[in-house]
CSV table of C-alpha atoms and ligand atoms in Angstrom, one decimal:
chain,number,residue,atom,x,y,z
W,1,MET,CA,153.0,48.8,104.2
W,2,LYS,CA,152.2,50.8,101.1
W,3,TRP,CA,149.7,53.7,101.4
W,4,ASP,CA,147.0,51.9,99.4
W,5,GLU,CA,147.2,48.5,101.1
W,6,ILE,CA,146.6,49.4,104.8
W,7,PRO,CA,143.4,47.9,106.2
W,8,ALA,CA,140.6,50.4,106.9
W,9,ALA,CA,140.6,50.0,110.6
W,10,GLU,CA,144.3,50.7,110.8
W,11,GLN,CA,143.9,53.8,108.6
W,12,ARG,CA,141.2,55.1,110.9
W,13,ARG,CA,143.5,54.6,113.9
W,14,ILE,CA,146.3,56.4,112.1
W,15,GLN,CA,143.9,59.3,111.3
W,16,ASN,CA,142.9,59.7,114.9
W,17,GLU,CA,146.5,59.7,116.1
W,18,LYS,CA,147.7,62.1,113.5
W,19,LEU,CA,144.8,64.5,114.0
W,20,HIS,CA,145.4,64.8,117.7
W,21,ARG,CA,149.1,65.3,117.2
W,22,TYR,CA,148.6,67.8,114.4
W,23,LEU,CA,146.1,69.9,116.4
W,24,THR,CA,148.3,69.9,119.5
W,25,GLU,CA,151.7,70.4,118.0
W,26,VAL,CA,151.0,72.6,114.9
W,27,ILE,CA,147.5,74.2,114.9
W,28,ALA,CA,146.9,75.1,118.5
W,29,PRO,CA,150.3,76.9,119.0
W,30,PHE,CA,150.9,78.3,115.6
W,31,SER,CA,147.6,79.0,113.7
W,32,PRO,CA,146.6,82.7,114.3
W,33,TYR,CA,143.0,81.8,113.3
W,34,TYR,CA,142.4,78.5,115.0
W,35,LYS,CA,144.3,79.2,118.2
W,36,ARG,CA,141.1,80.9,119.5
W,37,PHE,CA,139.2,77.6,119.6
W,38,ASP,CA,139.5,75.0,122.3
W,39,LEU,CA,141.1,72.2,120.4
W,40,SER,CA,142.0,70.1,123.4
W,41,LYS,CA,138.6,68.3,123.2
W,42,ILE,CA,139.3,67.0,119.7
W,43,LYS,CA,141.1,63.7,120.1
W,44,THR,CA,139.5,61.7,117.3
W,45,VAL,CA,138.0,62.3,113.9
W,46,ALA,CA,134.5,61.9,115.4
W,47,ASP,CA,135.3,64.8,117.8
W,48,LEU,CA,135.9,67.1,114.8
W,49,ARG,CA,132.2,68.1,115.1
W,50,HIS,CA,133.1,70.3,118.1
W,51,LEU,CA,135.0,72.6,115.7
W,52,PRO,CA,133.1,75.1,113.7
W,53,PHE,CA,133.2,74.9,109.9
W,54,THR,CA,135.4,77.3,107.9
W,55,THR,CA,133.9,78.6,104.6
W,56,LYS,CA,135.3,80.7,101.7
W,57,ALA,CA,133.7,83.8,103.3
W,58,ASP,CA,136.0,83.4,106.3
W,59,LEU,CA,139.0,83.8,104.0
W,60,LEU,CA,137.8,86.8,102.0
W,61,PRO,CA,139.1,90.3,102.8
W,62,THR,CA,137.0,92.6,104.8
W,63,SER,CA,137.4,96.4,105.2
W,64,GLU,CA,138.8,95.9,108.7
W,65,GLN,CA,141.0,92.9,107.6
W,66,PRO,CA,142.1,93.4,104.0
W,67,GLU,CA,144.5,90.5,104.3
W,68,LYS,CA,142.3,88.1,106.1
W,69,PHE,CA,144.0,85.0,104.5
W,70,ARG,CA,147.2,85.7,106.5
W,71,GLU,CA,145.4,84.6,109.6
W,72,PHE,CA,145.3,81.1,108.2
W,73,ILE,CA,149.0,80.8,107.6
W,74,ILE,CA,150.8,78.7,110.1
W,75,THR,CA,153.3,81.0,111.9
W,76,PRO,CA,155.7,79.3,114.2
W,77,ASP,CA,156.7,80.8,117.5
W,78,SER,CA,160.4,80.2,118.1
W,79,THR,CA,160.1,80.4,121.9
W,80,VAL,CA,157.6,77.6,121.8
W,81,LEU,CA,159.7,75.5,119.5
W,82,LYS,CA,162.9,76.1,121.4
W,83,HIS,CA,161.5,74.6,124.5
W,84,ARG,CA,160.3,71.4,123.0
W,85,PRO,CA,162.5,68.5,124.4
W,86,ARG,CA,162.9,67.0,120.9
W,87,VAL,CA,164.2,70.3,119.6
W,88,VAL,CA,166.6,70.8,122.4
W,89,ALA,CA,168.1,67.3,121.8
W,90,GLU,CA,168.3,67.9,118.1
W,91,ALA,CA,170.2,71.2,118.6
W,92,LEU,CA,172.7,69.5,120.8
W,93,PHE,CA,173.4,66.7,118.3
W,94,ARG,CA,173.1,68.6,115.0
W,95,GLY,CA,173.8,72.2,115.9
W,96,ARG,CA,171.6,75.2,116.2
W,97,ARG,CA,171.9,76.3,112.5
W,98,ALA,CA,170.7,72.9,111.3
W,99,VAL,CA,167.6,73.1,113.5
W,100,GLU,CA,166.8,76.6,112.3
W,101,ARG,CA,167.2,75.5,108.7
W,102,ARG,CA,164.8,72.6,109.3
W,103,PHE,CA,162.2,74.9,110.7
W,104,GLU,CA,162.6,77.2,107.7
W,105,ARG,CA,161.9,74.3,105.4
W,106,GLU,CA,158.9,73.3,107.4
W,107,TYR,CA,157.3,76.7,107.9
W,108,ARG,CA,158.4,79.3,105.4
W,109,PRO,CA,156.0,79.7,102.4
W,110,ILE,CA,157.8,79.3,99.1
W,111,PHE,CA,155.0,78.5,96.6
W,112,LEU,CA,151.5,79.8,96.0
W,113,THR,CA,148.4,78.6,94.2
W,114,ALA,CA,145.1,80.6,94.2
W,115,THR,CA,141.4,80.0,93.9
W,116,THR,CA,139.9,80.8,90.5
W,117,GLY,CA,137.7,83.5,92.0
W,118,ARG,CA,135.0,83.8,89.4
W,119,SER,CA,132.5,85.1,91.9
W,120,SER,CA,134.9,86.7,94.5
W,121,SER,CA,138.4,87.9,94.7
W,122,PRO,CA,141.0,85.0,94.5
W,123,VAL,CA,142.5,83.7,97.7
W,124,ALA,CA,146.1,82.7,97.8
W,125,PHE,CA,147.2,79.4,99.5
W,126,ALA,CA,150.8,79.2,100.6
W,127,TYR,CA,153.0,76.0,100.5
W,128,THR,CA,156.2,75.5,102.4
W,129,GLU,CA,158.9,73.0,101.5
W,130,HIS,CA,157.1,70.5,103.7
W,131,ASP,CA,153.9,71.0,101.6
W,132,MET,CA,155.8,70.7,98.4
W,133,HIS,CA,157.0,67.3,99.5
W,134,ASN,CA,153.4,66.3,100.1
W,135,LEU,CA,152.3,67.8,96.7
W,136,ARG,CA,154.9,65.6,95.0
W,137,GLU,CA,153.9,62.5,97.1
W,138,THR,CA,150.2,62.9,96.3
W,139,GLY,CA,151.1,63.5,92.7
W,140,ALA,CA,153.0,60.2,92.5
W,141,ARG,CA,150.1,58.4,94.3
W,142,ILE,CA,147.5,59.8,91.8
W,143,ILE,CA,149.7,58.5,88.9
W,144,GLN,CA,149.8,55.1,90.6
W,145,THR,CA,146.0,55.2,90.9
W,146,PHE,CA,145.7,55.8,87.2
W,147,GLY,CA,147.8,52.7,86.6
W,148,CYS,CA,150.6,54.5,84.7
W,149,THR,CA,154.2,53.3,84.6
W,150,THR,CA,157.4,55.2,84.5
W,151,LYS,CA,157.9,54.1,80.9
W,152,MET,CA,154.8,56.0,79.8
W,153,ARG,CA,154.8,59.6,78.7
W,154,GLY,CA,152.2,62.3,79.3
W,155,VAL,CA,151.1,65.7,77.9
W,156,ASN,CA,149.7,68.1,80.5
W,157,MET,CA,147.2,70.5,78.9
W,158,PHE,CA,145.9,72.1,82.1
W,159,PRO,CA,146.0,75.9,81.8
W,160,TYR,CA,149.2,77.4,82.9
W,161,ALA,CA,148.2,79.5,86.0
W,162,PRO,CA,148.7,79.5,89.7
W,163,HIS,CA,146.1,76.8,90.0
W,164,LEU,CA,146.4,73.4,91.7
W,165,ALA,CA,145.6,71.2,88.6
W,166,PHE,CA,148.6,72.4,86.5
W,167,TRP,CA,151.1,72.1,89.3
W,168,GLN,CA,149.8,68.9,90.7
W,169,VAL,CA,150.6,67.3,87.3
W,170,VAL,CA,154.0,68.9,87.0
W,171,PHE,CA,155.1,67.7,90.4
W,172,ALA,CA,153.5,64.3,90.0
W,173,GLY,CA,155.7,63.6,86.9
W,174,LEU,CA,158.9,64.8,88.8
W,175,GLU,CA,158.2,62.6,91.8
W,176,PHE,CA,156.9,59.5,90.0
W,177,GLY,CA,159.7,59.7,87.4
W,178,MET,CA,157.6,60.0,84.3
W,179,LEU,CA,158.2,62.2,81.3
W,180,ILE,CA,155.5,64.9,81.1
W,181,LEU,CA,155.3,67.8,78.8
W,182,SER,CA,153.3,70.7,80.2
W,183,THR,CA,151.9,72.7,77.3
W,184,GLY,CA,150.1,75.3,79.4
W,185,GLY,CA,146.8,74.5,77.6
W,186,GLY,CA,144.9,76.3,74.9
W,187,LYS,CA,145.7,79.8,76.1
W,188,VAL,CA,149.4,79.4,75.9
W,189,MET,CA,150.0,77.2,72.8
W,190,GLY,CA,146.6,77.2,71.0
W,191,THR,CA,144.8,74.1,69.9
W,192,ASP,CA,147.3,73.6,67.0
W,193,GLY,CA,150.3,73.9,69.3
W,194,ASN,CA,148.9,71.2,71.6
W,195,ILE,CA,148.2,68.9,68.7
W,196,LEU,CA,151.7,69.3,67.4
W,197,ALA,CA,153.1,68.7,70.9
W,198,ILE,CA,151.2,65.4,71.1
W,199,GLU,CA,152.4,64.4,67.7
W,200,LYS,CA,156.0,64.9,68.8
W,201,VAL,CA,155.9,63.4,72.3
W,202,LYS,CA,153.5,60.5,71.3
W,203,PRO,CA,152.2,60.3,74.9
W,204,GLU,CA,150.2,57.4,76.4
W,205,ALA,CA,148.4,59.8,78.8
W,206,LEU,CA,146.6,63.1,77.9
W,207,ALA,CA,145.6,65.3,80.9
W,208,GLY,CA,143.5,68.5,81.0
W,209,ILE,CA,140.1,70.0,81.5
W,210,PRO,CA,137.5,67.8,79.8
W,211,THR,CA,136.2,70.4,77.3
W,212,PHE,CA,139.7,71.3,76.1
W,213,VAL,CA,141.0,67.7,75.9
W,214,TYR,CA,137.8,66.8,73.9
W,215,HIS,CA,138.3,69.8,71.6
W,216,VAL,CA,141.9,68.8,70.9
W,217,ILE,CA,141.0,65.2,70.2
W,218,ARG,CA,138.1,66.2,68.0
W,219,GLN,CA,140.2,68.6,65.9
W,220,ALA,CA,143.0,66.0,65.6
W,221,HIS,CA,140.4,63.5,64.5
W,222,GLU,CA,139.1,65.9,61.9
W,223,GLU,CA,142.6,66.5,60.6
W,224,GLY,CA,142.9,62.7,60.1
W,225,ARG,CA,145.7,62.3,62.6
W,226,LYS,CA,146.6,58.8,64.0
W,227,TRP,CA,147.2,58.6,67.8
W,228,PRO,CA,147.6,54.9,68.5
W,229,HIS,CA,149.8,55.6,71.5
W,230,VAL,CA,147.1,57.1,73.7
W,231,SER,CA,145.7,54.8,76.3
W,232,LYS,CA,144.8,57.1,79.2
W,233,ILE,CA,142.9,60.3,79.5
W,234,ILE,CA,143.2,62.2,82.8
W,235,LEU,CA,140.5,64.8,83.4
W,236,GLY,CA,140.2,67.5,86.1
W,237,GLY,CA,139.2,71.0,86.8
W,238,GLU,CA,135.6,70.5,86.1
W,239,LYS,CA,133.2,67.6,86.0
W,240,SER,CA,133.5,65.0,83.2
W,241,PRO,CA,130.2,63.4,82.4
W,242,GLN,CA,130.0,59.9,80.9
W,243,GLY,CA,128.8,61.3,77.5
W,244,ILE,CA,132.0,63.3,76.9
W,245,ARG,CA,134.2,60.4,78.1
W,246,ARG,CA,132.6,58.0,75.7
W,247,LYS,CA,132.9,60.5,72.8
W,248,MET,CA,136.7,60.9,73.5
W,249,VAL,CA,137.3,57.1,73.6
W,250,ASP,CA,135.3,56.6,70.4
W,251,LEU,CA,137.2,59.3,68.5
W,252,LEU,CA,140.6,58.0,69.7
W,253,GLN,CA,139.7,54.5,68.7
W,254,GLU,CA,138.9,55.8,65.2
W,255,MET,CA,142.4,57.4,65.3
W,256,GLY,CA,144.0,54.0,65.9
W,257,ALA,CA,144.1,53.8,69.7
W,258,GLY,CA,143.3,50.5,71.4
W,259,ASP,CA,141.9,50.2,74.9
W,260,VAL,CA,141.6,53.8,76.2
W,261,ARG,CA,140.7,54.4,79.8
W,262,VAL,CA,139.4,57.7,81.2
W,263,CYS,CA,140.2,58.7,84.8
W,264,GLY,CA,138.6,61.7,86.5
W,265,THR,CA,140.2,63.7,89.3
W,266,TYR,CA,138.7,65.8,92.1
W,267,GLY,CA,140.5,68.5,94.1
W,268,PHE,CA,140.3,72.1,95.2
W,269,THR,CA,142.7,74.9,96.1
W,270,GLU,CA,142.0,74.5,99.8
W,271,SER,CA,142.8,70.7,99.8
W,272,ARG,CA,146.1,71.4,98.0
W,273,THR,CA,145.9,67.9,96.5
W,274,ALA,CA,143.7,66.2,94.0
W,275,TRP,CA,142.5,62.6,94.1
W,276,GLY,CA,141.9,60.3,91.2
W,277,GLU,CA,139.8,57.5,89.9
W,278,CYS,CA,141.4,54.2,88.9
W,279,PRO,CA,140.8,53.2,85.3
W,280,THR,CA,137.4,51.8,84.3
W,281,LEU,CA,135.3,51.7,81.2
W,282,PRO,CA,133.8,55.2,80.4
W,283,GLU,CA,130.4,54.0,81.7
W,284,ASP,CA,131.8,53.1,85.1
W,285,SER,CA,133.4,55.2,87.8
W,286,SER,CA,135.6,53.8,90.6
W,287,GLY,CA,135.3,56.9,92.8
W,288,TYR,CA,138.0,59.3,93.9
W,289,HIS,CA,140.7,57.4,95.8
W,290,LEU,CA,141.6,59.5,98.9
W,291,PHE,CA,144.8,59.7,101.0
W,292,SER,CA,143.6,58.9,104.5
W,293,ASP,CA,147.0,59.7,106.1
W,294,LEU,CA,147.1,63.3,104.7
W,295,GLY,CA,143.5,64.5,105.2
W,296,ILE,CA,140.0,63.8,106.4
W,297,ILE,CA,136.9,64.2,104.3
W,298,GLU,CA,133.6,64.5,106.2
W,299,VAL,CA,130.2,64.3,104.4
W,300,ILE,CA,127.7,66.6,106.1
W,301,ASP,CA,124.0,67.5,105.8
W,302,PRO,CA,124.3,71.0,104.2
W,303,GLU,CA,121.2,72.2,106.2
W,304,THR,CA,122.0,71.0,109.7
W,305,GLY,CA,125.8,70.5,109.5
W,306,ALA,CA,125.4,67.0,111.0
W,307,VAL,CA,128.0,64.4,109.8
W,308,LYS,CA,126.4,61.8,107.5
W,309,GLY,CA,127.1,58.0,107.7
W,310,GLU,CA,129.1,56.0,105.2
W,311,GLY,CA,127.6,56.0,101.7
W,312,GLU,CA,125.1,58.8,102.4
W,313,PRO,CA,125.0,61.9,100.1
W,314,GLY,CA,125.9,65.3,101.4
W,315,GLU,CA,128.4,68.3,101.2
W,316,LEU,CA,132.1,67.6,101.3
W,317,VAL,CA,134.2,69.0,104.2
W,318,TYR,CA,138.0,68.8,104.3
W,319,THR,CA,140.5,68.8,107.1
W,320,PRO,CA,144.2,68.3,106.4
W,321,LEU,CA,146.4,66.2,108.7
W,322,ASP,CA,149.9,67.3,107.7
W,323,ALA,CA,149.7,70.7,106.1
W,324,ARG,CA,151.8,73.8,106.8
W,325,GLY,CA,151.5,77.2,105.0
W,326,THR,CA,147.8,78.1,104.6
W,327,VAL,CA,145.7,75.8,106.6
W,328,VAL,CA,141.9,75.6,106.8
W,329,LEU,CA,140.1,73.1,109.0
W,330,ARG,CA,136.7,71.6,108.4
W,331,TYR,CA,136.5,73.5,105.1
W,332,ARG,CA,133.1,73.5,103.5
W,333,THR,CA,133.6,73.0,99.8
W,334,GLY,CA,130.0,73.7,98.6
W,335,ASP,CA,130.4,70.5,96.6
W,336,TYR,CA,127.8,67.8,97.0
W,337,ILE,CA,128.5,64.1,96.4
W,338,ASP,CA,125.5,61.8,95.7
W,339,GLY,CA,127.1,58.5,96.7
W,340,GLY,CA,129.0,59.7,99.8
W,341,LEU,CA,132.2,58.2,101.2
W,342,THR,CA,133.0,54.5,101.4
W,343,TRP,CA,135.7,52.5,103.1
W,344,GLU,CA,134.9,49.4,101.1
W,345,PRO,CA,138.0,48.2,99.1
W,346,CYS,CA,137.8,49.4,95.5
W,347,PRO,CA,136.1,46.7,93.4
W,348,HIS,CA,138.3,47.7,90.4
W,349,CYS,CA,141.8,48.0,91.8
W,350,GLY,CA,141.5,46.5,95.3
W,351,ARG,CA,143.0,49.5,97.0
W,352,THR,CA,141.9,49.8,100.6
W,353,VAL,CA,141.8,53.6,100.7
W,354,PRO,CA,138.5,55.5,101.4
W,355,ARG,CA,136.7,56.6,98.2
W,356,LEU,CA,134.2,59.3,97.2
W,357,VAL,CA,131.6,57.7,95.0
W,358,GLY,CA,129.0,59.1,92.6
W,359,ALA,CA,128.6,62.4,91.0
W,360,ILE,CA,129.9,65.7,92.5
W,361,GLY,CA,127.9,68.9,91.8
W,362,ARG,CA,128.1,72.5,93.0
W,363,ALA,CA,125.2,74.1,94.9
W,364,SER,CA,126.0,77.3,93.1
W,365,ASN,CA,125.0,75.8,89.8
W,366,THR,CA,121.3,76.2,90.6
W,367,LYS,CA,119.8,79.4,89.2
W,368,GLU,CA,116.5,81.0,89.8
W,369,LEU,CA,114.6,81.8,86.5
W,370,ASP,CA,111.4,83.7,85.9
W,371,LEU,CA,109.8,81.7,83.1
W,372,GLY,CA,106.4,83.4,82.5
W,373,LYS,CA,103.9,81.5,84.6
W,374,LEU,CA,106.7,79.7,86.4
W,375,LYS,CA,108.0,82.6,88.5
W,376,GLY,CA,111.1,81.8,90.6
W,377,THR,CA,111.7,78.4,89.1
W,378,LEU,CA,114.9,76.8,90.4
W,379,VAL,CA,116.9,75.2,87.6
W,380,ASN,CA,119.8,73.0,88.2
W,381,PHE,CA,122.3,73.7,85.4
W,382,ASP,CA,124.3,70.6,86.3
W,383,THR,CA,121.4,68.5,85.0
W,384,LEU,CA,121.2,70.5,81.8
W,385,GLN,CA,125.0,70.1,81.4
W,386,HIS,CA,124.7,66.3,81.7
W,387,ILE,CA,121.9,66.2,79.1
W,388,LEU,CA,124.0,68.3,76.6
W,389,ASP,CA,127.3,66.5,77.2
W,390,ASP,CA,125.5,63.2,76.8
W,391,SER,CA,123.9,64.2,73.4
W,392,PRO,CA,125.9,62.4,70.8
W,393,ASP,CA,125.4,64.9,67.9
W,394,VAL,CA,126.2,68.0,69.9
W,395,GLY,CA,129.8,69.1,69.3
W,396,GLU,CA,129.8,72.2,71.5
W,397,TRP,CA,127.1,74.1,73.3
W,398,GLN,CA,126.3,77.1,75.5
W,399,LEU,CA,123.2,78.0,77.5
W,400,GLU,CA,122.3,81.7,77.6
W,401,ILE,CA,119.8,83.2,80.0
W,402,ARG,CA,118.5,86.5,78.8
W,403,LYS,CA,115.5,88.8,79.1
W,404,ALA,CA,112.7,88.5,76.5
W,405,HIS,CA,112.8,91.4,74.0
W,406,ASP,CA,116.0,92.6,75.9
W,407,ASP,CA,113.6,94.2,78.3
W,408,PRO,CA,114.8,94.0,81.9
W,409,HIS,CA,111.2,93.8,83.2
W,410,ASP,CA,110.2,91.0,80.9
W,411,VAL,CA,110.4,87.2,81.6
W,412,ASP,CA,113.6,85.2,81.4
W,413,GLU,CA,114.4,83.2,78.3
W,414,LEU,CA,116.7,80.2,77.9
W,415,VAL,CA,118.5,80.2,74.6
W,416,LEU,CA,120.5,77.1,73.7
W,417,HIS,CA,123.5,77.6,71.3
W,418,ILE,CA,124.9,74.5,69.6
W,419,ALA,CA,127.5,73.5,67.1
W,420,PRO,CA,126.3,70.1,65.8
W,421,ASP,CA,128.7,67.4,64.7
W,422,ASN,CA,129.1,67.1,61.0
W,423,GLY,CA,126.3,65.3,59.3
W,424,ALA,CA,123.8,65.6,62.1
W,425,ASP,CA,120.1,65.9,61.1
W,426,LEU,CA,119.3,69.3,62.7
W,427,ASP,CA,115.5,69.0,63.0
W,428,ARG,CA,115.8,65.6,64.6
W,429,LEU,CA,118.6,66.8,66.9
W,430,LYS,CA,116.5,69.8,68.1
W,431,ASP,CA,113.5,67.6,68.8
W,432,LYS,CA,115.6,65.1,70.7
W,433,ILE,CA,117.1,67.9,72.9
W,434,ARG,CA,113.7,69.5,73.6
W,435,ASN,CA,112.2,66.1,74.5
W,436,ARG,CA,115.0,65.3,76.9
W,437,PHE,CA,114.8,68.7,78.6
W,438,GLN,CA,111.1,68.3,79.0
W,439,ARG,CA,111.5,64.8,80.4
W,440,GLU,CA,114.3,65.5,82.8
W,441,VAL,CA,113.8,69.2,84.0
W,442,GLU,CA,110.3,70.0,82.8
W,443,LEU,CA,111.3,73.0,80.7
W,444,THR,CA,112.5,73.5,77.2
W,445,PRO,CA,114.8,76.2,75.7
W,446,ASN,CA,112.9,79.1,74.2
W,447,ARG,CA,115.1,78.9,71.1
W,448,ILE,CA,117.9,76.7,69.8
W,449,GLU,CA,120.4,78.6,67.7
W,450,VAL,CA,122.8,76.7,65.5
W,451,HIS,CA,126.4,78.0,64.9
W,452,THR,CA,129.5,76.8,63.2
W,453,MET,CA,132.2,75.2,65.4
W,454,ASP,CA,134.5,78.2,65.1
W,455,ASP,CA,131.8,80.7,66.2
W,456,MET,CA,130.8,78.4,69.0
W,457,LEU,CA,134.4,78.1,70.3
W,458,ARG,CA,134.6,81.9,70.3
W,459,ARG,CA,131.3,82.1,72.2
W,460,ILE,CA,132.5,79.8,74.9
W,461,LYS,CA,136.0,81.4,74.9
W,462,LEU,CA,137.7,78.1,74.9
W,463,GLU,CA,141.1,79.4,73.9
W,464,THR,CA,141.0,82.8,75.5
W,465,SER,CA,139.7,82.2,79.0
W,466,LEU,CA,140.9,79.9,81.8
W,467,LYS,CA,137.4,78.6,82.3
W,468,GLU,CA,135.1,78.2,79.3
W,469,VAL,CA,131.7,79.9,79.4
W,470,ARG,CA,129.1,77.2,79.4
W,471,ILE,CA,126.3,79.1,81.1
W,472,LEU,CA,126.1,82.7,80.1
W,473,ASP,CA,123.8,84.7,82.4
W,474,ALA,CA,123.2,87.8,80.1
W,475,ARG,CA,120.4,89.2,82.2
W,476,PRO,CA,121.1,92.8,83.4
W,477,LYS,CA,122.3,92.8,87.0
W,478,PRO,CA,119.6,94.1,89.4
O,501,ZN,ZN1,140.3,51.6,92.4
């Protein structure tokens, strides 16, 4: 049966079986880090709660252990392997060298991606040939989720870097058998280079981080280009609010495209895969379609760590079921999902896989501001981002937090920088933004500064940095 047609009850049975086998045969004997825990109690997914969480802090170097991440790399012990009856039989029939070669393919790291490390030093995640097979397999599954066919073509505009998003797309194309040109994004080829590449390849699918894809479409639209071939936009690497999805679809339709569908993806370095939405209208979301045979997602209460029920919001925690190389179990992502996890078949495509539904936000996007009378106000910048991305006349924006009068002892100020779309009525636009801020977060920017699009793109470093600067905290560090 295909991966996306198996009934939920059968998928859960397979998960329990695979988890038990994985912990017994791979993790307990060969993981330097997890070997210290008693894994024998964990026989089902529900038993996972007996295992402590792993967080990013566990992977970071310390003065005693400057190479802490190595503890998480699966390191086989040849004496243990040699005594397994299956291995003995295999050596008899196929020869010792063939068995050694198979173990090398299974366990030797040959590929790396790394965390982006904006707040801490990057952590490398190793893949073996076994993992590369899974990276290709999940890539092909994501393309199926998007509803693409092998006859379609794609342009991959994710930044060229040792990051999951870029490579997931590269291997997805190879495995699925679809022509994909990987441009490396804005930093490698510039906006003009990407536009010319799209003109040449005439792809059905465009993939990249939302801000950059939007920027490319907007500039091509301004240049009067026609892109009737585009029918799918694949977004990843950061959240893609409905407002920006709608803007992309509208622009492309003005450029001659027909029915354009936008599919978001979610994934992180530690999961070593991404998951995708199946196509819907920009206003809908089908949720991220998971691969239940390759990993387990738990949704937990971030305060107590208790596992939440189906459909309940909470923090996402990931455990792989078939990984080699760098392996983290019960990994706390710090990402919150507001609709939780559901096993209901997808109402859009009918796939039976579990899905993550609703918006995903990061806890770290909440900042504490001293706004005069309101000392220590907690402001969720995810909400502000939604408001700005949803404002139709705002082309690009940046929020800057600074100290009033540049005095480190003064109150904080919130300055909103915007580049409005051509022809927008500035006074009305400013009023509209102030009103929405007041209504939804009960605060308004101290100033709204208007810039040209070129100045704005330099401010957010769209073409020069891997991650554009949306929230600029310009307060002096204490
Ligand atoms: Zn679906």
